[in-house]
Structures are given as structure tokens and as C-alpha cells.
Coordinates of C-alpha atoms (C1' of nucleotides) in Angstrom, one line a residue:
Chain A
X1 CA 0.0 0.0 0.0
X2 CA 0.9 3.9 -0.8
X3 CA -0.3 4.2 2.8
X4 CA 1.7 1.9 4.8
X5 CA 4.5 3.4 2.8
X6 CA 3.6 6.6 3.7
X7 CA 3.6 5.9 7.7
X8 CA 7.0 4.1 7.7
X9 CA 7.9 7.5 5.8
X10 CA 6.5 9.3 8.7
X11 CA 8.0 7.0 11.3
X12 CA 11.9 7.5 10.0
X13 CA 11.0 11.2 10.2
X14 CA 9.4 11.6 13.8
X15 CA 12.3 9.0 14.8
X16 CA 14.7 11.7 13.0
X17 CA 13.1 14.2 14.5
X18 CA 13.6 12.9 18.1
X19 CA 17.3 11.5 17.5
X20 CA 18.4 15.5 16.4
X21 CA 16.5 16.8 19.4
X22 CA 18.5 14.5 22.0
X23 CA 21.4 14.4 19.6
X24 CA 21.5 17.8 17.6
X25 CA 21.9 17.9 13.8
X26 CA 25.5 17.1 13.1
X27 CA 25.8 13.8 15.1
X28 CA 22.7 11.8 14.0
X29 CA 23.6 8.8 12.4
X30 CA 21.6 6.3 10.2
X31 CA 21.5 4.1 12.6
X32 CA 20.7 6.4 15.7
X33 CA 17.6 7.3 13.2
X34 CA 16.8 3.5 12.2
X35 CA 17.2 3.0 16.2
X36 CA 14.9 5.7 17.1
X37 CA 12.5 4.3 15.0
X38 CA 13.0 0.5 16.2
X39 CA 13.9 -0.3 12.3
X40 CA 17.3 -1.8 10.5
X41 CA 19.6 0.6 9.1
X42 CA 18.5 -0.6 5.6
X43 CA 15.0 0.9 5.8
X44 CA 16.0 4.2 6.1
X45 CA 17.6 4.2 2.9
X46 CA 14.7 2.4 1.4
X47 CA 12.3 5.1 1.7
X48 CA 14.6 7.8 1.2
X49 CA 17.5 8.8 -1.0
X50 CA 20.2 9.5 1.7
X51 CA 20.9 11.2 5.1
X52 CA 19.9 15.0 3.8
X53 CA 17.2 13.8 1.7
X54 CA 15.5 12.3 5.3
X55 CA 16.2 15.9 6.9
X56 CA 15.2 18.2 4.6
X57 CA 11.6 16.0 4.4
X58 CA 11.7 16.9 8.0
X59 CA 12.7 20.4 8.1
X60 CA 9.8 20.6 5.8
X61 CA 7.8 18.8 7.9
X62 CA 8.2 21.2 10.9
X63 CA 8.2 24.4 9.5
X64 CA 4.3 23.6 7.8
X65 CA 3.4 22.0 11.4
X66 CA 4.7 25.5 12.6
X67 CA 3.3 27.7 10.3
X68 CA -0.4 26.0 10.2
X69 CA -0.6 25.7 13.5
X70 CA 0.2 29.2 14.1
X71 CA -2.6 29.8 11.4
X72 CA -5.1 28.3 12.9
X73 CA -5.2 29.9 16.2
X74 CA -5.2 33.2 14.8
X75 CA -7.9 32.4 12.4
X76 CA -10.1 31.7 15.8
X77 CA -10.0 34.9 16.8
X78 CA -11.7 38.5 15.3
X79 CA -9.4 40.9 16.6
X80 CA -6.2 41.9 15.7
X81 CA -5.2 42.3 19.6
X82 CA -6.7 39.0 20.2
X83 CA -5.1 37.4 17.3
X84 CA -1.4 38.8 18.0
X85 CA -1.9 37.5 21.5
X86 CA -2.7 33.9 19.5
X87 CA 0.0 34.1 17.9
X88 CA 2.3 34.6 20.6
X89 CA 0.6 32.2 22.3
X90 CA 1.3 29.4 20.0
X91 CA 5.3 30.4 19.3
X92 CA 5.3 30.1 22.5
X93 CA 3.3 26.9 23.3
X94 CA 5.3 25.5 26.6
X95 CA 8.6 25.2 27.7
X96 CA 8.8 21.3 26.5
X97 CA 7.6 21.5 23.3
X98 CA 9.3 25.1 22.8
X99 CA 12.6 23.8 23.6
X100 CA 12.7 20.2 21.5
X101 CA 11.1 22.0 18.1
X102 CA 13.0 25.4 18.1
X103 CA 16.4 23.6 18.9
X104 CA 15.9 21.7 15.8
X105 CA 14.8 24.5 14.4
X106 CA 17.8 26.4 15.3
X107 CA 20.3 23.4 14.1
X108 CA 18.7 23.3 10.3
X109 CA 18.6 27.4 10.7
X110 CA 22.4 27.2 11.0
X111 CA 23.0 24.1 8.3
X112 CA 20.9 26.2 5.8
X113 CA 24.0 28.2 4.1
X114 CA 25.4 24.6 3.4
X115 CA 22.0 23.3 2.0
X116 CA 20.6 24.8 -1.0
X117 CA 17.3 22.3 -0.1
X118 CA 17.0 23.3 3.6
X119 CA 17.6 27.0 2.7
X120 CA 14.8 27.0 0.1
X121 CA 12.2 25.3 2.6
X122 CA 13.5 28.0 5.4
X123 CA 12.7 30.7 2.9
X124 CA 9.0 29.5 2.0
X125 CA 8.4 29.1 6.0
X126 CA 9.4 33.1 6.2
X127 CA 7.0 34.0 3.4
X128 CA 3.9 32.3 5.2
X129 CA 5.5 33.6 8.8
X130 CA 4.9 37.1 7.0
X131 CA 2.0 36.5 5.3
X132 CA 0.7 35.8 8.8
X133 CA 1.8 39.2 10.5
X134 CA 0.4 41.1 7.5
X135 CA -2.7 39.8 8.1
X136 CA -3.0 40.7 11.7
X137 CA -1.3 44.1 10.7
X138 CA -4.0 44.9 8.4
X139 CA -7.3 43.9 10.7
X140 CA -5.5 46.3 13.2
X141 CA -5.0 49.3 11.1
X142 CA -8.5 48.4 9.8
X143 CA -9.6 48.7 13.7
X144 CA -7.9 51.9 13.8
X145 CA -5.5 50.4 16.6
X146 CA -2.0 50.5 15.0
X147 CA -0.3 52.7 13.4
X148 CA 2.2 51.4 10.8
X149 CA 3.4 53.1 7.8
X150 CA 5.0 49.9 5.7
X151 CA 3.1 46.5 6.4
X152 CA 5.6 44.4 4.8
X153 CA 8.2 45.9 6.8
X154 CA 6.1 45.7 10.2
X155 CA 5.5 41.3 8.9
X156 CA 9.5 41.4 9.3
X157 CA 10.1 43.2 12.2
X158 CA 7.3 40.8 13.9
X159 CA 8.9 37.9 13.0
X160 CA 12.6 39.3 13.3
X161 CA 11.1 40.0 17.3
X162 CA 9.3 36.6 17.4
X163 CA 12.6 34.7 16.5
X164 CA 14.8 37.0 18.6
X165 CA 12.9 36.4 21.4
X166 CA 12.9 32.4 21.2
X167 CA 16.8 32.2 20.5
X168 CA 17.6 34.7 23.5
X169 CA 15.1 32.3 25.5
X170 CA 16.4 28.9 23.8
X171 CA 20.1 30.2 24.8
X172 CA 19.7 31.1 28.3
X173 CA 18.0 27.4 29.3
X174 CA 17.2 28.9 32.8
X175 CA 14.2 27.8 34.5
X176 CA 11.0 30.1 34.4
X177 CA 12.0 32.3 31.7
X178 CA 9.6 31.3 29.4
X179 CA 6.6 33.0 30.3
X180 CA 9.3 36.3 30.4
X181 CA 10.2 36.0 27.0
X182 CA 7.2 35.5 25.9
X183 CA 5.4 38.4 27.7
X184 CA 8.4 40.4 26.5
X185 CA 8.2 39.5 22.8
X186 CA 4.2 40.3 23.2
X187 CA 5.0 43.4 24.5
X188 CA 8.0 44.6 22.2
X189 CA 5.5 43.7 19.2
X190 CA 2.5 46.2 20.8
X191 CA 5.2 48.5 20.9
X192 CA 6.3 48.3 17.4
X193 CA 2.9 48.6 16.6
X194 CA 2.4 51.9 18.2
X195 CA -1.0 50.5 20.1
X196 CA -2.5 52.8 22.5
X197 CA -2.2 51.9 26.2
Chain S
X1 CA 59.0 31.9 24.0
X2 CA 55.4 32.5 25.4
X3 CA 54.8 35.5 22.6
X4 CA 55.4 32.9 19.7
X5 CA 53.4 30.2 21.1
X6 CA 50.3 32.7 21.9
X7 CA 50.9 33.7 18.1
X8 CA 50.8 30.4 17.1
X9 CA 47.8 29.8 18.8
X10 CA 46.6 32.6 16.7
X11 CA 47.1 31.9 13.9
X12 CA 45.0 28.4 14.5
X13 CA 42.5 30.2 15.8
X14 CA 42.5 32.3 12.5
X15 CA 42.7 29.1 10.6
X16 CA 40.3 27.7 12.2
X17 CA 37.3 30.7 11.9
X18 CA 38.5 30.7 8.0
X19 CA 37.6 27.2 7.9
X20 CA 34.2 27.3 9.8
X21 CA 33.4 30.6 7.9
X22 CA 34.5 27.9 4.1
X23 CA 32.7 24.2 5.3
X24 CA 30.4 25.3 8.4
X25 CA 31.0 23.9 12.2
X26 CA 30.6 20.2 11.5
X27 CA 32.0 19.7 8.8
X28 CA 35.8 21.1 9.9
X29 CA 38.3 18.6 10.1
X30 CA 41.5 19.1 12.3
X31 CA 43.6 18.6 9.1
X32 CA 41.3 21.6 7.6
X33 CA 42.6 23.7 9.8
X34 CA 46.3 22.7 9.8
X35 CA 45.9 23.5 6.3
X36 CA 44.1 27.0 6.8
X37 CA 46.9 27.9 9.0
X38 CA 49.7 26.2 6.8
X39 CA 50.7 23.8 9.4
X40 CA 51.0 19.9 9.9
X41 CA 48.1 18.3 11.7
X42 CA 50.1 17.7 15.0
X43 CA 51.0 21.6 15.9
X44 CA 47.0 21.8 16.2
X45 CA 47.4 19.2 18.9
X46 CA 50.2 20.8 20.7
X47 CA 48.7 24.2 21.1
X48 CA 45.1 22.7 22.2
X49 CA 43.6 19.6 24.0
X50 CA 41.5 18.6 21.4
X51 CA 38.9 19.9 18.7
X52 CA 36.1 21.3 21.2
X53 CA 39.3 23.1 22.8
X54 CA 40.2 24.8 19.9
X55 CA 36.5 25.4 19.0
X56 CA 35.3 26.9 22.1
X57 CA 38.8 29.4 22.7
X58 CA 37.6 30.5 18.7
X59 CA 33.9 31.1 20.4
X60 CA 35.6 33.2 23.3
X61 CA 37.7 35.2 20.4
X62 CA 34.6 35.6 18.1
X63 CA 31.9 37.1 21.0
X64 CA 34.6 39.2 22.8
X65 CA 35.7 40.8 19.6
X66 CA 32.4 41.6 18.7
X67 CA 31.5 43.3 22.1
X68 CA 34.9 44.9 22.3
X69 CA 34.3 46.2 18.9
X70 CA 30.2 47.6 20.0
X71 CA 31.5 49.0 23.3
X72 CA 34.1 51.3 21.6
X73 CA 32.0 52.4 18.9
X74 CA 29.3 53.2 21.4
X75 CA 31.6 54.7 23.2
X76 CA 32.8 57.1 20.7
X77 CA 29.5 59.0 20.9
X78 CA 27.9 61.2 23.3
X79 CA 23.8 61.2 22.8
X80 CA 21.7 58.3 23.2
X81 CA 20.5 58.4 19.5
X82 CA 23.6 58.7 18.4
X83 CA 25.3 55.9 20.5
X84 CA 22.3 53.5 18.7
X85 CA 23.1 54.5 15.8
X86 CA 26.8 53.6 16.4
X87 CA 25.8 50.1 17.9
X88 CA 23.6 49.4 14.7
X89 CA 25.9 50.6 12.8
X90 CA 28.9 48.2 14.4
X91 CA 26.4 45.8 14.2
X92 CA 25.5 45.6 10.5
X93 CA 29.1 46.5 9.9
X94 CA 29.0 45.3 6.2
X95 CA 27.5 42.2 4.6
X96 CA 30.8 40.7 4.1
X97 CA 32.2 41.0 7.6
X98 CA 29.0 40.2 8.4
X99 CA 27.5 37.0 6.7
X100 CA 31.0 35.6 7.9
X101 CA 31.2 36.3 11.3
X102 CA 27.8 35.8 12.0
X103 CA 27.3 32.2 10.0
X104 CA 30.1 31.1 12.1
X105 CA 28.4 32.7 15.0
X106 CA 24.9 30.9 14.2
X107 CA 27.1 27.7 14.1
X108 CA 28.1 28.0 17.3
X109 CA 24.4 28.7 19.1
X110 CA 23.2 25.6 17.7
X111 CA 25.8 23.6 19.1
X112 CA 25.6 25.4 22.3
X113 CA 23.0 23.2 23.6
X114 CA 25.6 20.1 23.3
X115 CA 28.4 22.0 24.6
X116 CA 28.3 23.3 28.2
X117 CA 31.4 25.5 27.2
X118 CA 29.2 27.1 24.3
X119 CA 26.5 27.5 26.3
X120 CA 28.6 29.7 28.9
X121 CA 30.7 31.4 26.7
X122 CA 27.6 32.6 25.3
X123 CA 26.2 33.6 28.4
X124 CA 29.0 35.9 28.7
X125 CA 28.3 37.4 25.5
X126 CA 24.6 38.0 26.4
X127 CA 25.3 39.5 29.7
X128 CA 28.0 42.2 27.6
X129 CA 25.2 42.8 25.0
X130 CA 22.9 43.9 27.8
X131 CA 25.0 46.2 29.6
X132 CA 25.7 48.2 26.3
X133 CA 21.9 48.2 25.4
X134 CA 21.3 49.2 29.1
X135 CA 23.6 52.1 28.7
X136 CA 22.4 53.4 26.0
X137 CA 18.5 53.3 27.6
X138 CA 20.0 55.3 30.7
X139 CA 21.2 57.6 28.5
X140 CA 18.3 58.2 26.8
X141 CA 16.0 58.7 30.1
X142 CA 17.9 60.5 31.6
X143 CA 18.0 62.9 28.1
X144 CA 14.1 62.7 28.3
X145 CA 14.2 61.1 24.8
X146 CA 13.0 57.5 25.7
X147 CA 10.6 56.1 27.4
X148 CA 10.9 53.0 29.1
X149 CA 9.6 51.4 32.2
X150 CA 12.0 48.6 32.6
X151 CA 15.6 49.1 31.6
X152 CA 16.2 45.5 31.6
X153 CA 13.5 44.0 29.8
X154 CA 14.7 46.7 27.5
X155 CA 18.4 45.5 27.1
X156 CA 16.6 41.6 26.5
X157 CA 14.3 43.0 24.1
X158 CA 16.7 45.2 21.8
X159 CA 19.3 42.5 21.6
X160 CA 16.2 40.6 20.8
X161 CA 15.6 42.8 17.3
X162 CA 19.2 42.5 16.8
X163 CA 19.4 38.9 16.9
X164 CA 15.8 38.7 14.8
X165 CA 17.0 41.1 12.9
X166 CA 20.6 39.5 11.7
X167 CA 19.3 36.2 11.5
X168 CA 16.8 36.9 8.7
X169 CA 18.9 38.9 6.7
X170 CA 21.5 36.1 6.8
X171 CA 18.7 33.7 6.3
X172 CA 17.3 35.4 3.0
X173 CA 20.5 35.8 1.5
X174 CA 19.7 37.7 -1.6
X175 CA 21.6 40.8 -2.1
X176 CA 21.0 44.7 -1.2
X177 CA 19.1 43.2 1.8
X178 CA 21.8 44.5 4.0
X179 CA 20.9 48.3 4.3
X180 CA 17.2 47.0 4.6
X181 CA 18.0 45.3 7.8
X182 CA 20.5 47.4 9.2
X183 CA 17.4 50.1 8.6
X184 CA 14.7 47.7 9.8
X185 CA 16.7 47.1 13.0
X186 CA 17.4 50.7 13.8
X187 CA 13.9 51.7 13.3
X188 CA 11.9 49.0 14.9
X189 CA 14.4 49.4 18.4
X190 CA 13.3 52.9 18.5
X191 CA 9.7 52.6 18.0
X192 CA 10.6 50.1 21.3
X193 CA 11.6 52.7 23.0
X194 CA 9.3 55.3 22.0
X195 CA 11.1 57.8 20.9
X196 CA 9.4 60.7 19.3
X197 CA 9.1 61.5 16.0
Chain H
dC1 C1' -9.5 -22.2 -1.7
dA2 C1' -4.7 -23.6 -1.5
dA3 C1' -0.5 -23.8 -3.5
dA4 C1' 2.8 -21.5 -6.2
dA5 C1' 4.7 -17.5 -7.9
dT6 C1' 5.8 -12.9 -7.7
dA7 C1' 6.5 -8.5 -5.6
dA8 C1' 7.5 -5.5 -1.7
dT9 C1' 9.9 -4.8 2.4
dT10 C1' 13.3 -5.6 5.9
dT11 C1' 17.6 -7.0 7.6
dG12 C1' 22.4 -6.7 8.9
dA13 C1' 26.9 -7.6 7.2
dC14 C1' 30.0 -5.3 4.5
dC15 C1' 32.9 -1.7 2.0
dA16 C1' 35.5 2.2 1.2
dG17 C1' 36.4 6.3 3.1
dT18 C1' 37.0 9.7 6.9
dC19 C1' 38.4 11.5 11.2
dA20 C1' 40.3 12.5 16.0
dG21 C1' 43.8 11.5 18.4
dT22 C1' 48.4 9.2 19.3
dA23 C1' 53.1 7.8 18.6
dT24 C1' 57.1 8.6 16.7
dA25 C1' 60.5 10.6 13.8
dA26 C1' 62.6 14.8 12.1
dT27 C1' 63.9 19.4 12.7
dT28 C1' 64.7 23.7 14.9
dT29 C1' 66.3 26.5 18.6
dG30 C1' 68.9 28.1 22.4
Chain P
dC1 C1' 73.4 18.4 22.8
dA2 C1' 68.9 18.7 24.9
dA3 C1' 64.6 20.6 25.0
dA4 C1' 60.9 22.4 22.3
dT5 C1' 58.5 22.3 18.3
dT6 C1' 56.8 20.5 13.9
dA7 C1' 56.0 16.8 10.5
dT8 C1' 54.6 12.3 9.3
dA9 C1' 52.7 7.8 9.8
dC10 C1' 49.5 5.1 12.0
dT11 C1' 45.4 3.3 14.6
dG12 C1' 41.0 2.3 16.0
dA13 C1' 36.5 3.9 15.8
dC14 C1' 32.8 5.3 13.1
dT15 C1' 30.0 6.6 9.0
dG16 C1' 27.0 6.7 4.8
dG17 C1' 25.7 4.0 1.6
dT18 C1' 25.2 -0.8 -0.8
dC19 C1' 23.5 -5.2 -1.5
dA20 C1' 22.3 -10.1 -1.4
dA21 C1' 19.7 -12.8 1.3
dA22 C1' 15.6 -13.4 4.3
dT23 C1' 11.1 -12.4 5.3
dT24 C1' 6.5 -10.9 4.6
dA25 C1' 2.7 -9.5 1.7
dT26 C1' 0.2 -9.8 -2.5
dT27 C1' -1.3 -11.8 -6.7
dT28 C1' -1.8 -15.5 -9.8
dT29 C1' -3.0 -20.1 -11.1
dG30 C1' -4.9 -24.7 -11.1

DNA sequence: CAAAATAATTTGACCAGTCAGTATAATTTG
DNA sequence: CAAATTATACTGACTGGTCAAATTATTTTG
């Protein structure tokens, strides 16, 4: 069957998936995935061409479960307040789940400038991050609430906060900061914004 | 004596950032940079423990040159607006210097969270960025020009945009985006901090 | 339906290559 | 010459990828 297919594909990559989290990027091995995954090393390169081919189907994989699940709690709410705070809410989801997915994040982030593939799928994830903070951008100048002169340039900055916010966060690995950073990326974006207190 | 043998470690430092800067963290090999520095693979040995040795005293070398280099920049001026400026500037020095030091940089975060070293060298650096972007808020209250509540969560938040800020430029990697970020940073950290138009 | 044939999947041994680190030899220096 | 430094050769561990054989699932046939 296409479908069993398609679940042993999506076995190899949550396996992958959990062997760079404990691991990080550059010391997963075949067989630390095919272990991960509780399948010989052959399988692996059964359903895939090679090592980068399995990663890049998983970079993928993440940034779409990112973006659309950062869709569709904004799409829930009617304001543009309530939606930003949505937003926020899902980058920042909880410290476990946080930590695991951005550290990934962060370790394809930094193999991007050696992979064409992972740099391609990073720069389609920025487009919908954006396309995201336009949207909320426009319902609030709509609302009369912020004052922005360039929305395109307002989509980056949000996301430029967003991401600066999670590495400072990711980075300092102290307990409790994680309902800081995320009250203080909320906050820098109002800011940005120009919203009335 | 002692001078030629911290030169020597020099110069594999040097090597050894040329190297990362060429093939990316994981892929440097201790004979890659023997040959960056035009030495034989031993002398690399002598001078260090091992690889994570070398790596993390290149770390140390990378974050304290770029904080040395903010500070004295910052330092140069006298108002608040224009100390930014100078950090911004010193920041998005240009996008040679920059894609290089800061790919090399972005290396080393992600690996951070395998290497305690990283991870405290890195501290370091945080803790340096801060106190300039803490200075520079005092400055500006006490010129009347900001308008901040919390100085600190000010210092988090405009490293924050810096970082943010850096990242996607590097990220997007097409050309003339440099002056666009350097711009987008500068202008989204005082819209943080209220300054009026 | 059952046996046989065929196709799909899985396994793990294996290969050729690479690397960090070590040991030792050669060279320089004082 | 002796100590410090550098060059070279080597080792043992590990890796990505291959592949023939084994196993399992599916289809065909009588």
C-alpha cells in the first residue's frame, strides 16, 4: 500500500526528529535514526535517498506543522489584539515542546547556508511567517488600533522579534523564563505597533 | 618563548574561523585547519587539548571581539540616538564581515545546547550585550528622549531585534538586503523605546 | 480455496572512506 | 646536545551507503 509506505515514511521522520532533538543535527547517524525508530539501518535508505534527503523531508515537515498551527489559532479569533496575543501564544506553546522544536529549528537554521534544499524550505516558512503578521497588521490598522506606515516591513520586524525572542530564550536554558520571554516578545510587538495603552 | 606560542595559537585560531566561515561547524576537520593555517596536523594538537578546545577558545575570540568592537563604537558617541546608531551601525558593519562572522556565529548557538562550554561562553556574551543596550536606555532617560519602564527588559528586548534582525537577513540571502535590515533594526528598536518622531 | 509465484519490504553484514587522536620521527632552537 | 616544536605515519573507531539474502505481503493459477 501507498499508505503503509507513507507511515513508515512518517515514522523514519518523527524518529529523526527525536534522534536530532536528544542528539542535535550534526551527530545523528543512520542508525541512531533506524534505532529511534526501532527499524534496521536498511529501511531508512529504502524510503529515502540519503541522510539530507530524510532531513530536509523533515525540516519541511516542521516548518508547515509551525506555520499552520500558528494559522489556525489566529484564524479563531476576530481581533487583531486577540489574534497577536494567539499568535504569541502558539510560538510560544510550553517550555517542552518550545525547547525540543526550536532547537531543531535552530540546528537546520544554521546548516541552511550549506544546504541549498533546507535554505529553500526555510525561505517558503518566512513567506507564510509574514503573510501571517500582514494579516493581523492589516485587521488592526483596519480597527484603527495600529499605526504602521509599511506593512511588509512591520511582517518582518514581527517575525525578526518573534525569533529573537525564542533564541535569547532557547540560549539562556534557565528555568522560568519562558513565560518572560514570551510576555516580553508580546510586548516589544504592541510596541512596534504603536498600540495605544 | 610564550609570545610565539600565543601567536601560534593565533594563527590556529585564525585558521580555524577561516575554515568554519568555508565548510560550516561540523564539517571542519582538524587537518582543515592545519591547512588553513599552513601547518601539519600535530602543531593543532600541541597548542590545544583537542577539537572542542580549539572550537570553544575560537567562540571566546569571536563574542569578545564583537563586544569589544560595539563598546568602543558606542563609546565614541555622546547622545543616546547617536550611541544606537553607532551600535547598529557596528552591528550591520557590512555584509561581508557580516555573513562571515555571524554564520560562524549561528554555528556555534546551535551547538551550544551540546556543549556546556558554548552555552557559557555565550552567556558571557549576552550579559556584555545587555550592559551596552542598558547604557544606552539610561542615557536616553535621563535625556528625556525614551521612554521605558523597565531598563532591563529593554536590554533583553533590543538584543532581541538585533538577533531577529541578523538572522533573517542572513537567512534570505539575496543581495541589497543588507541596508534594509541594518534600517529595519534601527527603526523597529526605536519605535521600542518610544522615541518621538 | 490452497499452493505456487511474484513483488515488496526488511535485515544486517559489509565496504570504502574519513576522522580525531596518538606515537614517533625529524627538525629547529637556544 | 637537549629541549621544544613541527611533520609524518599510523590506529582504531565510526559513518553513509550498498546489497544479497531473508522475510513478509500480495497476486496468480490450477
Amino acid at each position: 500500500m501507498a499508505k503503509k509506505a507513507e507511515q513508515r515514511r512518517q515514522q523514519i521522520l518523527k524518529a529523526a526528529f527525536d534522534a536530532v532533538s536528544d542528539k542535535g543535527y550534526e551527530s545523528v547517524t543512520l542508525q541512531d535514526i533506524a534505532d529511534y525508530a526501532d527499524v534496521s539501518k536498511g529501511v531508512t535508505n529504502y524510503y529515502f535517498e540519503n541522510k539530507v534527503d530524510v532531513f530536509a523531508h523533515l525540516l519541511e515537515w516542521i516548518t508547515t506543522r509551525i506555520y499552520e498551527k500558528e494559522a489556525a489559532s489566529i484564524k479563531e479569533k476576530n481581533t487583531a489584539l486577540e489574534q497577536l496575543e494567539a499568535y504569541i501564544n502558539q510560538v510560544f506553546i510550553s517550555p517542552e515542546e518550545n525547547k525540543t522544536f526550536y532547537r531543531v529549528y535552530l540546528d537546520f537554521l544554521s546548516q541552511s547556508k550549506n544546504h541549498q534544499r533546507y535554505q529553500e524550505i526555510n525561505r517558503q516558512f518566512y513567506e507564510n511567517c509574514w503573510s501571517l503578521g500582514t494579516d493581523i497588521v492589516n485587521q488592526g490598522i483596519n480597527e484603527g488600533i495600529f499605526r504602521v506606515s509599511d506593512k511588509e516591513q512591520a511582517a518582518h520586524s514581527i517575525r525578526s522579534i518573534i525569533d529573537g525572542s525564542l533564541i535569547q530564550w532557547l540560549m539562556r536554558d534557565e528555568d522560568d523564563l519562558h513565560a518572560y520571554y514570551k510576555s516580553l516578545c508580546h510586548q516589544s510587538i504592541l510596541r512596534l505597533l504603536q498600540v495605544e495603552k
